Coordinates of C-alpha atoms and ligand atoms in Angstrom, one line a residue:
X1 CA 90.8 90.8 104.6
X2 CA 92.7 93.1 102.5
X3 CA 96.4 94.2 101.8
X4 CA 97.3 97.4 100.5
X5 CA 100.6 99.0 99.3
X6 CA 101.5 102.9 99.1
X7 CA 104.8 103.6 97.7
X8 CA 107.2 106.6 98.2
X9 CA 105.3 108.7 95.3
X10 CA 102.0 108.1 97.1
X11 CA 103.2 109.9 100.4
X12 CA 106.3 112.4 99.5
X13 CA 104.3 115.7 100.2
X14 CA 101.3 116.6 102.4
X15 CA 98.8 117.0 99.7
X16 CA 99.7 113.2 98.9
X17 CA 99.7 111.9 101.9
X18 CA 95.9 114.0 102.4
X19 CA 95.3 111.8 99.5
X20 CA 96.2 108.5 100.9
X21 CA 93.7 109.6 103.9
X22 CA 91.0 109.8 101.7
X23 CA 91.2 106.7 99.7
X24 CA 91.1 104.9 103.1
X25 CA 88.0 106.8 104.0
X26 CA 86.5 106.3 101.2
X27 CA 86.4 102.1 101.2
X28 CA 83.5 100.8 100.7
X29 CA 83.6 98.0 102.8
X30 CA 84.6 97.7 106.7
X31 CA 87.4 94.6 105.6
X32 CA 90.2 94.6 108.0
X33 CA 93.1 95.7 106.4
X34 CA 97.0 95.6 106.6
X35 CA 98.6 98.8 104.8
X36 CA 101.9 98.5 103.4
X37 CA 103.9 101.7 102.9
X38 CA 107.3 102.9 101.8
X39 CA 109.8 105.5 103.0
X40 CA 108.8 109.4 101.6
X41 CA 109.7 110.1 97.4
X42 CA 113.5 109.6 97.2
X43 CA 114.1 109.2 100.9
X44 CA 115.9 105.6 100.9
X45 CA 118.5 107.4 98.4
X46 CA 119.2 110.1 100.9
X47 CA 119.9 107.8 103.6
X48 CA 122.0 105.6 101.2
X49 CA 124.1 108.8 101.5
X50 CA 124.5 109.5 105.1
X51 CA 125.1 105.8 105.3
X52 CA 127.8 106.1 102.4
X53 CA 129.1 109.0 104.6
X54 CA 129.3 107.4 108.0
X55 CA 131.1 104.5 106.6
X56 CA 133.8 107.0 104.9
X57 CA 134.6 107.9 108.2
X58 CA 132.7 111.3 108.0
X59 CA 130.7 111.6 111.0
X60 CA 130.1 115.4 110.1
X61 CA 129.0 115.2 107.1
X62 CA 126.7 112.1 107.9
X63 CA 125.2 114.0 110.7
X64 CA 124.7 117.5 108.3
X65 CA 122.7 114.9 105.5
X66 CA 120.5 113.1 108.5
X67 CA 119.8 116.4 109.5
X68 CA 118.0 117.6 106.5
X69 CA 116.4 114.2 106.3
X70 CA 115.2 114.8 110.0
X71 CA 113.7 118.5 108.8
X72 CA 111.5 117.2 105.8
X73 CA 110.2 114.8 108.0
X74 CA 109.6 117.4 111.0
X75 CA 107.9 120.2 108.5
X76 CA 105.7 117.4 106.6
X77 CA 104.6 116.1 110.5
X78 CA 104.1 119.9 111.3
X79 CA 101.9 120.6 107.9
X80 CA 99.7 117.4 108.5
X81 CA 98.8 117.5 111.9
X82 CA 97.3 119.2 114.5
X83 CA 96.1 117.0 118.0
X84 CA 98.3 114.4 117.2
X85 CA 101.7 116.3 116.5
X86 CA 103.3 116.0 120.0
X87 CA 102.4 112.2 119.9
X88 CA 103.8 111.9 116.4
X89 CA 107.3 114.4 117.3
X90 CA 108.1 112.3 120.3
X91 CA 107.7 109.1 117.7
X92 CA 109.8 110.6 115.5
X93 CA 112.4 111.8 118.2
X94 CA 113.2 108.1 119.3
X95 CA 113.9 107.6 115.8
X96 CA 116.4 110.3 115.2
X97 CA 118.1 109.8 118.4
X98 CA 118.9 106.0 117.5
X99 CA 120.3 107.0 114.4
X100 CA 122.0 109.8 115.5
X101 CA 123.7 107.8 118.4
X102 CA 124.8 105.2 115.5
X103 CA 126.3 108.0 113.1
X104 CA 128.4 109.3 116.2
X105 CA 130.6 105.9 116.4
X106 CA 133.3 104.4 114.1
X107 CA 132.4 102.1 111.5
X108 CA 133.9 98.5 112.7
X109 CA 131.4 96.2 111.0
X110 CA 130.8 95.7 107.4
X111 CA 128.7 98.1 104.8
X112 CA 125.8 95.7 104.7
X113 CA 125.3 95.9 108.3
X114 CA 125.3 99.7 108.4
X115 CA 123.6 100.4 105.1
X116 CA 120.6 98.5 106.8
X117 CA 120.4 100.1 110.3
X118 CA 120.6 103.3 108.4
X119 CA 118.4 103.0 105.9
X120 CA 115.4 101.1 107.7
X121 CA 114.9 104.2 109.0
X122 CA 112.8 106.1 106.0
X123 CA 110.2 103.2 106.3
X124 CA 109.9 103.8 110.1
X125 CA 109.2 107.7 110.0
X126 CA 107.1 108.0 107.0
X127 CA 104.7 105.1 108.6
X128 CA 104.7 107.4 112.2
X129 CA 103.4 110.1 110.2
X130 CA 101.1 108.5 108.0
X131 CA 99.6 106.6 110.9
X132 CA 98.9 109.8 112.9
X133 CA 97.5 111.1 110.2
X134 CA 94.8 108.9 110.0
X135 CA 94.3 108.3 113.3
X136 CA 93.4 112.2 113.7
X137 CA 91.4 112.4 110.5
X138 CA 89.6 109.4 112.1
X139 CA 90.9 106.5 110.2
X140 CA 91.8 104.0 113.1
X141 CA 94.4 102.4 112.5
X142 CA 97.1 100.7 115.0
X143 CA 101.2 101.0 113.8
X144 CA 102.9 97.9 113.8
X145 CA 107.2 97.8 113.9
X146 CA 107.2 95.5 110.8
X147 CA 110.6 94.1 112.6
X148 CA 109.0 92.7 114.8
X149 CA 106.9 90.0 112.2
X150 CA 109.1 89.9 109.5
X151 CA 112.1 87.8 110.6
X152 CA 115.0 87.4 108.2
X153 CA 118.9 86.3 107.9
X154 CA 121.2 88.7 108.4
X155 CA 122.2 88.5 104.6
X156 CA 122.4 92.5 105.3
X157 CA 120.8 94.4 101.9
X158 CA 119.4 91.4 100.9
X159 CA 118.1 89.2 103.4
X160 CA 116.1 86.6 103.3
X161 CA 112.3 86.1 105.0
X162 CA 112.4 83.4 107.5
X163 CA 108.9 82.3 106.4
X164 CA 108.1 79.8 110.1
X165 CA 109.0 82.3 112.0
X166 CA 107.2 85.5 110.2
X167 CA 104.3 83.4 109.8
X168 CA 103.8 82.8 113.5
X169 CA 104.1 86.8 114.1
X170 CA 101.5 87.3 111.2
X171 CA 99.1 84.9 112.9
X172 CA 99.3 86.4 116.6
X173 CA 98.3 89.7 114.8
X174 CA 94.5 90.5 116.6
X175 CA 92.4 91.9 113.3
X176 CA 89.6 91.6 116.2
X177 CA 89.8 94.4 117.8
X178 CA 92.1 96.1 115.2
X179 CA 90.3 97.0 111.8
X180 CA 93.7 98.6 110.1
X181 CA 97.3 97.6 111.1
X182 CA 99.6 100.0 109.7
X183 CA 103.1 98.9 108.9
X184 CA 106.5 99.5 106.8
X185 CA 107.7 97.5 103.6
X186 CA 111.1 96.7 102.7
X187 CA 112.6 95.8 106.2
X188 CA 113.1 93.2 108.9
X189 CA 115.1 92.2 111.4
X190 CA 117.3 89.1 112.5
X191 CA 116.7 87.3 115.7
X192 CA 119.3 89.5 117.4
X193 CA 116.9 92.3 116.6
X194 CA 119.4 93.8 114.3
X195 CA 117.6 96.1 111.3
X196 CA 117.7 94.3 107.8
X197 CA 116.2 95.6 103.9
X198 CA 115.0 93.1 101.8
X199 CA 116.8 94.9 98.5
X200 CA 115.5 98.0 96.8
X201 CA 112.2 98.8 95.8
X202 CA 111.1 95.6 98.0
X203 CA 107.8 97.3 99.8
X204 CA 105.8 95.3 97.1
X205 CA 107.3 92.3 98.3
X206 CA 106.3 92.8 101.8
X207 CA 102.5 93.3 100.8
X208 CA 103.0 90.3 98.8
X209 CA 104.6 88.1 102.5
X210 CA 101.3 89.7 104.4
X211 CA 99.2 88.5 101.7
X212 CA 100.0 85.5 101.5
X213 CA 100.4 84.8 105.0
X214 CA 96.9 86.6 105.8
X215 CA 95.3 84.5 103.1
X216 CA 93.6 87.6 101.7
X217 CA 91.3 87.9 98.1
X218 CA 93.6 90.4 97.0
X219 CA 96.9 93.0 97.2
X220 CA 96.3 96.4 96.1
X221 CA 98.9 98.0 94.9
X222 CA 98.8 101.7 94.7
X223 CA 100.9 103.7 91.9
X224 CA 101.3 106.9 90.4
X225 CA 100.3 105.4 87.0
X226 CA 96.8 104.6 85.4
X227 CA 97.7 100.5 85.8
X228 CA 100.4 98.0 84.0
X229 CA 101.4 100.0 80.7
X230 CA 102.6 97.9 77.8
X231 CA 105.8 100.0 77.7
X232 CA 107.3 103.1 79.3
X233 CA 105.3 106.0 78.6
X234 CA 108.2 108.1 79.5
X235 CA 110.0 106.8 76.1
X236 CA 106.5 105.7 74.3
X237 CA 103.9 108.8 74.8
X238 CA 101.8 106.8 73.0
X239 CA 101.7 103.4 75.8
X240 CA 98.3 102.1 76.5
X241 CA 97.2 100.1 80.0
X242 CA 97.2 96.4 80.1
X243 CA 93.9 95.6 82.4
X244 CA 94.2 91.9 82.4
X245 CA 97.7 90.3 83.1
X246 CA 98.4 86.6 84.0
X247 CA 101.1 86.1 86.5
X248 CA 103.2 84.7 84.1
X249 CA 103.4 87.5 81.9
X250 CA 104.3 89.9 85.3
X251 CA 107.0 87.7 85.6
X252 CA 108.5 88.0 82.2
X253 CA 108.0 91.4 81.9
X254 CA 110.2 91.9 85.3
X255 CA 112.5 88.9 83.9
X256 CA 113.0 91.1 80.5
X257 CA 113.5 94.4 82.8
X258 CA 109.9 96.0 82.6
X259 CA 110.1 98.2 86.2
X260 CA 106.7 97.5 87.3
X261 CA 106.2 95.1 90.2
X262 CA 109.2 93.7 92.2
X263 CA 110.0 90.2 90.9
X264 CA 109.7 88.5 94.5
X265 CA 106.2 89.9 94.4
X266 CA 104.5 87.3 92.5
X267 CA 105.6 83.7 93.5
X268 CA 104.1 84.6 97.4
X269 CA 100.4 85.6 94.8
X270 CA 100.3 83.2 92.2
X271 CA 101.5 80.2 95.1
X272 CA 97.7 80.8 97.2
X273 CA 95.5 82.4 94.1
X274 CA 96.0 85.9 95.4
X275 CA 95.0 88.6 93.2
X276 CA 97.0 91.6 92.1
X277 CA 95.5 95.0 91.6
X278 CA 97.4 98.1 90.5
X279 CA 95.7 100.8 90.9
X280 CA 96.4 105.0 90.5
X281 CA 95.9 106.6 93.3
X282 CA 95.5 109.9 91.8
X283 CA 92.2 109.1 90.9
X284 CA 91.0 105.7 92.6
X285 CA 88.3 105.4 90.2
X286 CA 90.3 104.3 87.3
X287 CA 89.8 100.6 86.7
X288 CA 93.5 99.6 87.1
X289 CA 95.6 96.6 86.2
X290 CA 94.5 93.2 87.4
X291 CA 96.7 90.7 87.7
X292 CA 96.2 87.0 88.5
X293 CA 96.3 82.9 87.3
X294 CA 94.5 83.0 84.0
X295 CA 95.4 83.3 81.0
X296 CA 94.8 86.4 79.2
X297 CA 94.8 86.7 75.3
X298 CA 95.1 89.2 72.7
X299 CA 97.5 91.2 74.4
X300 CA 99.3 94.1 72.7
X301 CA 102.9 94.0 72.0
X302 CA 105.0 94.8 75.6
X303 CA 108.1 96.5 75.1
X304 CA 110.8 97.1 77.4
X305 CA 114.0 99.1 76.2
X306 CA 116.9 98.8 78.6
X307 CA 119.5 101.2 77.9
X308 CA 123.9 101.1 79.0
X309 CA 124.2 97.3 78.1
X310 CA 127.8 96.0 77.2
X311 CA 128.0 92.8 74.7
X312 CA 130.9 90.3 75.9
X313 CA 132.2 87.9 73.2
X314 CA 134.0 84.9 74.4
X315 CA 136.0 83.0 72.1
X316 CA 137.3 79.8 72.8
X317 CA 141.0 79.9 73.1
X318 CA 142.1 76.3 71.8
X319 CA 138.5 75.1 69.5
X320 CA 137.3 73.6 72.6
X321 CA 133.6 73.5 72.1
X322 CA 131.6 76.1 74.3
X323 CA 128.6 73.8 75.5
X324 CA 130.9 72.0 77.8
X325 CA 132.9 72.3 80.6
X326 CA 133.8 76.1 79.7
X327 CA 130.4 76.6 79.8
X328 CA 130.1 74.9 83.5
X329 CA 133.0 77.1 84.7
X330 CA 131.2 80.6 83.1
X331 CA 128.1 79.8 85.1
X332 CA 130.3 79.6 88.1
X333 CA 132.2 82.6 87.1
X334 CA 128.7 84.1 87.0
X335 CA 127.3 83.0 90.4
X336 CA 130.4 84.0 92.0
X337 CA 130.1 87.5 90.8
X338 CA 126.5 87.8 90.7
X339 CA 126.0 88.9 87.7
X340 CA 122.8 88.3 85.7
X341 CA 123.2 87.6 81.7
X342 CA 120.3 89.8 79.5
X343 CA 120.8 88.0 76.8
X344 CA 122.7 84.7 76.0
X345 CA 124.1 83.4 72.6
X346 CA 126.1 80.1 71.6
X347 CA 127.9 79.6 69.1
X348 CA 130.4 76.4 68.3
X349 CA 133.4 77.8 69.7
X350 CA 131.9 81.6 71.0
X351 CA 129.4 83.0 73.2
X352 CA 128.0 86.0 73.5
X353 CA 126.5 87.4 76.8
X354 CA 124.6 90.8 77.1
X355 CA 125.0 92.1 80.8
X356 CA 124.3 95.9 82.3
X357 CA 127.2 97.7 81.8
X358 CA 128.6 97.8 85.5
X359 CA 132.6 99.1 85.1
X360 CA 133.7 96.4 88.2
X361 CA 131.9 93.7 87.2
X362 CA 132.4 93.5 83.6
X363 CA 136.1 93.7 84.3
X364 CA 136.1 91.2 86.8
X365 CA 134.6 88.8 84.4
X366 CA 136.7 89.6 82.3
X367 CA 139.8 89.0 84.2
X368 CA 138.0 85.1 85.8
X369 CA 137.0 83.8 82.1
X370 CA 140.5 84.7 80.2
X371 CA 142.0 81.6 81.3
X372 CA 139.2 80.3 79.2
X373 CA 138.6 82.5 76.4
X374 CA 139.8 85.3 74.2
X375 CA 137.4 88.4 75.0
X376 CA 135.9 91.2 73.3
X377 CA 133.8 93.5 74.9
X378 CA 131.3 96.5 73.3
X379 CA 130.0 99.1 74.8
X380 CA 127.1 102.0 74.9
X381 CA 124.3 99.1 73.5
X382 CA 120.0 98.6 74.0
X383 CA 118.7 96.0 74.2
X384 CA 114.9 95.9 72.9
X385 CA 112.7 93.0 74.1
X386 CA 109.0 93.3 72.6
X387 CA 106.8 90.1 74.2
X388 CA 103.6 89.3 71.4
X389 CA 106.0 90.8 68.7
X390 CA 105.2 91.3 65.1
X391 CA 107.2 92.2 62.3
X392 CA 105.9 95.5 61.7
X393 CA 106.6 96.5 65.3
X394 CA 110.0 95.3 65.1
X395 CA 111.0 97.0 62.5
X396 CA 109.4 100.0 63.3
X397 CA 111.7 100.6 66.6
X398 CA 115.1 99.1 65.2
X399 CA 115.1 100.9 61.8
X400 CA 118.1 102.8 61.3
X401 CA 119.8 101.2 64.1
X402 CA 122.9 98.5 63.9
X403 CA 121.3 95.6 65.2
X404 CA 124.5 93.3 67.2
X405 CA 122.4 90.2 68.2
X406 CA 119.2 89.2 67.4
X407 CA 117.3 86.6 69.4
X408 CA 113.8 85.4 68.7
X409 CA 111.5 82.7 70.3
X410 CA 107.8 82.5 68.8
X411 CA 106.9 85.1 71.8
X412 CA 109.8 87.1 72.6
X413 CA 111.9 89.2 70.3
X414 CA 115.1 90.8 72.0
X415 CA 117.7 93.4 69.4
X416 CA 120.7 94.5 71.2
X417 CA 121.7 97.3 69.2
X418 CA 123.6 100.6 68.8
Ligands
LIG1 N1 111.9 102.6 100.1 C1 112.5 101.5 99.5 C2 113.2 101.9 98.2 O1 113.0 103.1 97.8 C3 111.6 100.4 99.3 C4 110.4 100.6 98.4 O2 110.0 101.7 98.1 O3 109.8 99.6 97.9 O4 113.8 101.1 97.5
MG2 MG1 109.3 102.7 95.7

């Protein structure tokens, strides 16, 4: 058994989507398989919109933004298929109509709530067309309502996977008679059958629930890219592929910011020796990244540059020393406001923290600690992190720059500069 993932690149036109078709014909092995896929190229941000919309109170304008989601879906369905497009419109249809009945009342619950009934929505259409698709091109395959299996909290945005309960619905599924389930990432529902997302970008994590609960060999993940990369190659033209990566190392390089697999996506792997491929699916013949519980060596230096960071110097107000109880109530202070340091420095009586610049949240920080501390806040940093470092490298990519904080472990180098 087998799990594999398409993202919103792999199906956000009709050629891709053609694409997808043929890697699935082309497997070389009859495996039953569960496919994973995500809502159409930048979908989920259009219906962040028409949800922003509807909660502002302007039904209008919500409706006019739906509507131009509800078109690309319609002409994509309309390109694609022939026999199965009345099947596929009256799908589709239900879909729109639920969301359309939604827009047309008042907001009297919170965001969350909305944002999630909304936005499920992408997952749901793009997996109605995909799954015609194949079924017409002769890929059997049966579409599952992921709500129905993955049960959550209704922590709405962010909920979390009620792992009994999904479990149960992952076993009852009948791989006997069906070869390929076809289902959505990134949402669930609560056991009043109300829509939830598990956060952003959280398809992978999905794959990763199914995999683990279907005890399979392997999750494929397919990307746009050739595989892992050992640093953007958007900002580094000259960024190689990683074939061999230990779980561990995924996890830093998501820790340190590297965007390549959802966080949450390992610990469900690495907990039942599940191994991770990521593979192009421009041309599935490339060899990929593999990723699982070894330990690889000799790997090059991995750099991940995160841009708009904000330094915050704390200074102890009365020469009380940091490590203690100003420290406890920081953490707090953090926890409460969710934020998540980048980079964390002590000194006797100051500490520095490096966070995302995020306006609110920087100044609400700033308001809990400065019954604490005298604060100082700079703006408009990067923050460099290069894993299996050397000097050369370092230098190389900070030279000329003003280098604010410097952190080093034997592994890890991180240079906030400007
Ligand atoms: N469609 C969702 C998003 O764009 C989930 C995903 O793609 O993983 O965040
Ligand atoms: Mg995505």
């Amino acid at each position: 058994m087998q799990v594999y993932k398409f993202g919103g690149a792999s199906v956000n036109s009709v050629d891709r989507i053609k694409n997808l078709g043929y890697i699935l014909q082309n497997r070389t092995d009859n495996e039953p398989l569960m496919v994973i896929i995500s809502a159409m190229g930048k979908t989920t941000n259009a219906l962040e919109k028409v949800a922003e919309v509807f909660f502002s109170g302007d039904t209008d304008n919500a409706l006019r933004l739906f509507e131009v989601i509800k078109q690309q879906h319609l002409t994509t369905a309309k390109y694609l298929l022939v026999t199965h497009y009345n099947p596929c419109y009256t799908l589709l249809s239900d879909f729109f109509t639920e969301i359309e009945w939604l827009l047309h009342d008042k907001p009297v619950r919170e965001f969350d709530y909305y944002y999630d009934q909304i936005v499920c929505i992408g997952e749901l259409l793009s997996t109605c067309i995909v799954s015609c698709y194949l079924n017409e091109i002769g890929v059997a395959n049966t579409w599952l309502d992921v709500r129905d299996i993955i049960r959550t909290d209704n922590n709405f945005r962010d909920a979390t996977v009620d792992w009994e309960r999904t479990k149960q619905a992952v076993e009852s599924l009948d791989f006997v008679h069906n070869n390929i389930f076809l289902t959505q990432g990134f949402i669930g529902a609560t056991d009043d059958n109300e829509s939830t997302t598990l956060g952003r970008e959280g398809s992978d994590f999905t794959a990763a629930i199914f995999a683990n609960l279907l005890n399979t060999n392997s999750l494929t993940i397919w990307k746009d890219v050739a595989g892992v990369m050992n640093a953007d190659p958007k900002q580094f033209p000259d960024a190689e592929l990683i074939p061999e990566l230990s779980f561990e190392e995924v996890i830093e390089m998501a820790y340190y910011g590297a965007q390549v697999i959802h966080p949450k996506t390992i610990k469900p792997l690495q907990n039942k020796g599940i191994a991770l491929y990521v593979k192009c699916f421009l041309d599935a013949n490339l060899q990929g990244t593999t990723i699982r519980q070894k330990t690889v060596k000799h790997l090059p230096p991995i750099i991940v540059v995160k841009s708009e960071q904000a330094l915050i110097e704390l200074h102890s107000q009365d020469f009380s020393f940091v490590g203690e109880q100003p420290m406890i109530e920081l953490y707090k202070i953090f926890s409460q406001l969710k934020i998540k340091a980048n980079l964390l420095q002590t000194e006797a009586i100051s500490l520095q923290i490096c966070l995302d610049d995020r306006k609110e949240k920087i100044e609400q920080l700033a308001l809990a600690a400065s019954t604490l501390f005298d604060i100082q806040v700079a703006k408009n940093l990067t923050l460099l992190t290069i894993r299996h470092y050397n000097e050369a490298i370092l230098e190389q990519l900070t030279k000329g720059k003003e280098i604010v904080l410097l952190q080093k472990t034997p592994q890890t180098v991180q240079a906030l500069y400007r």
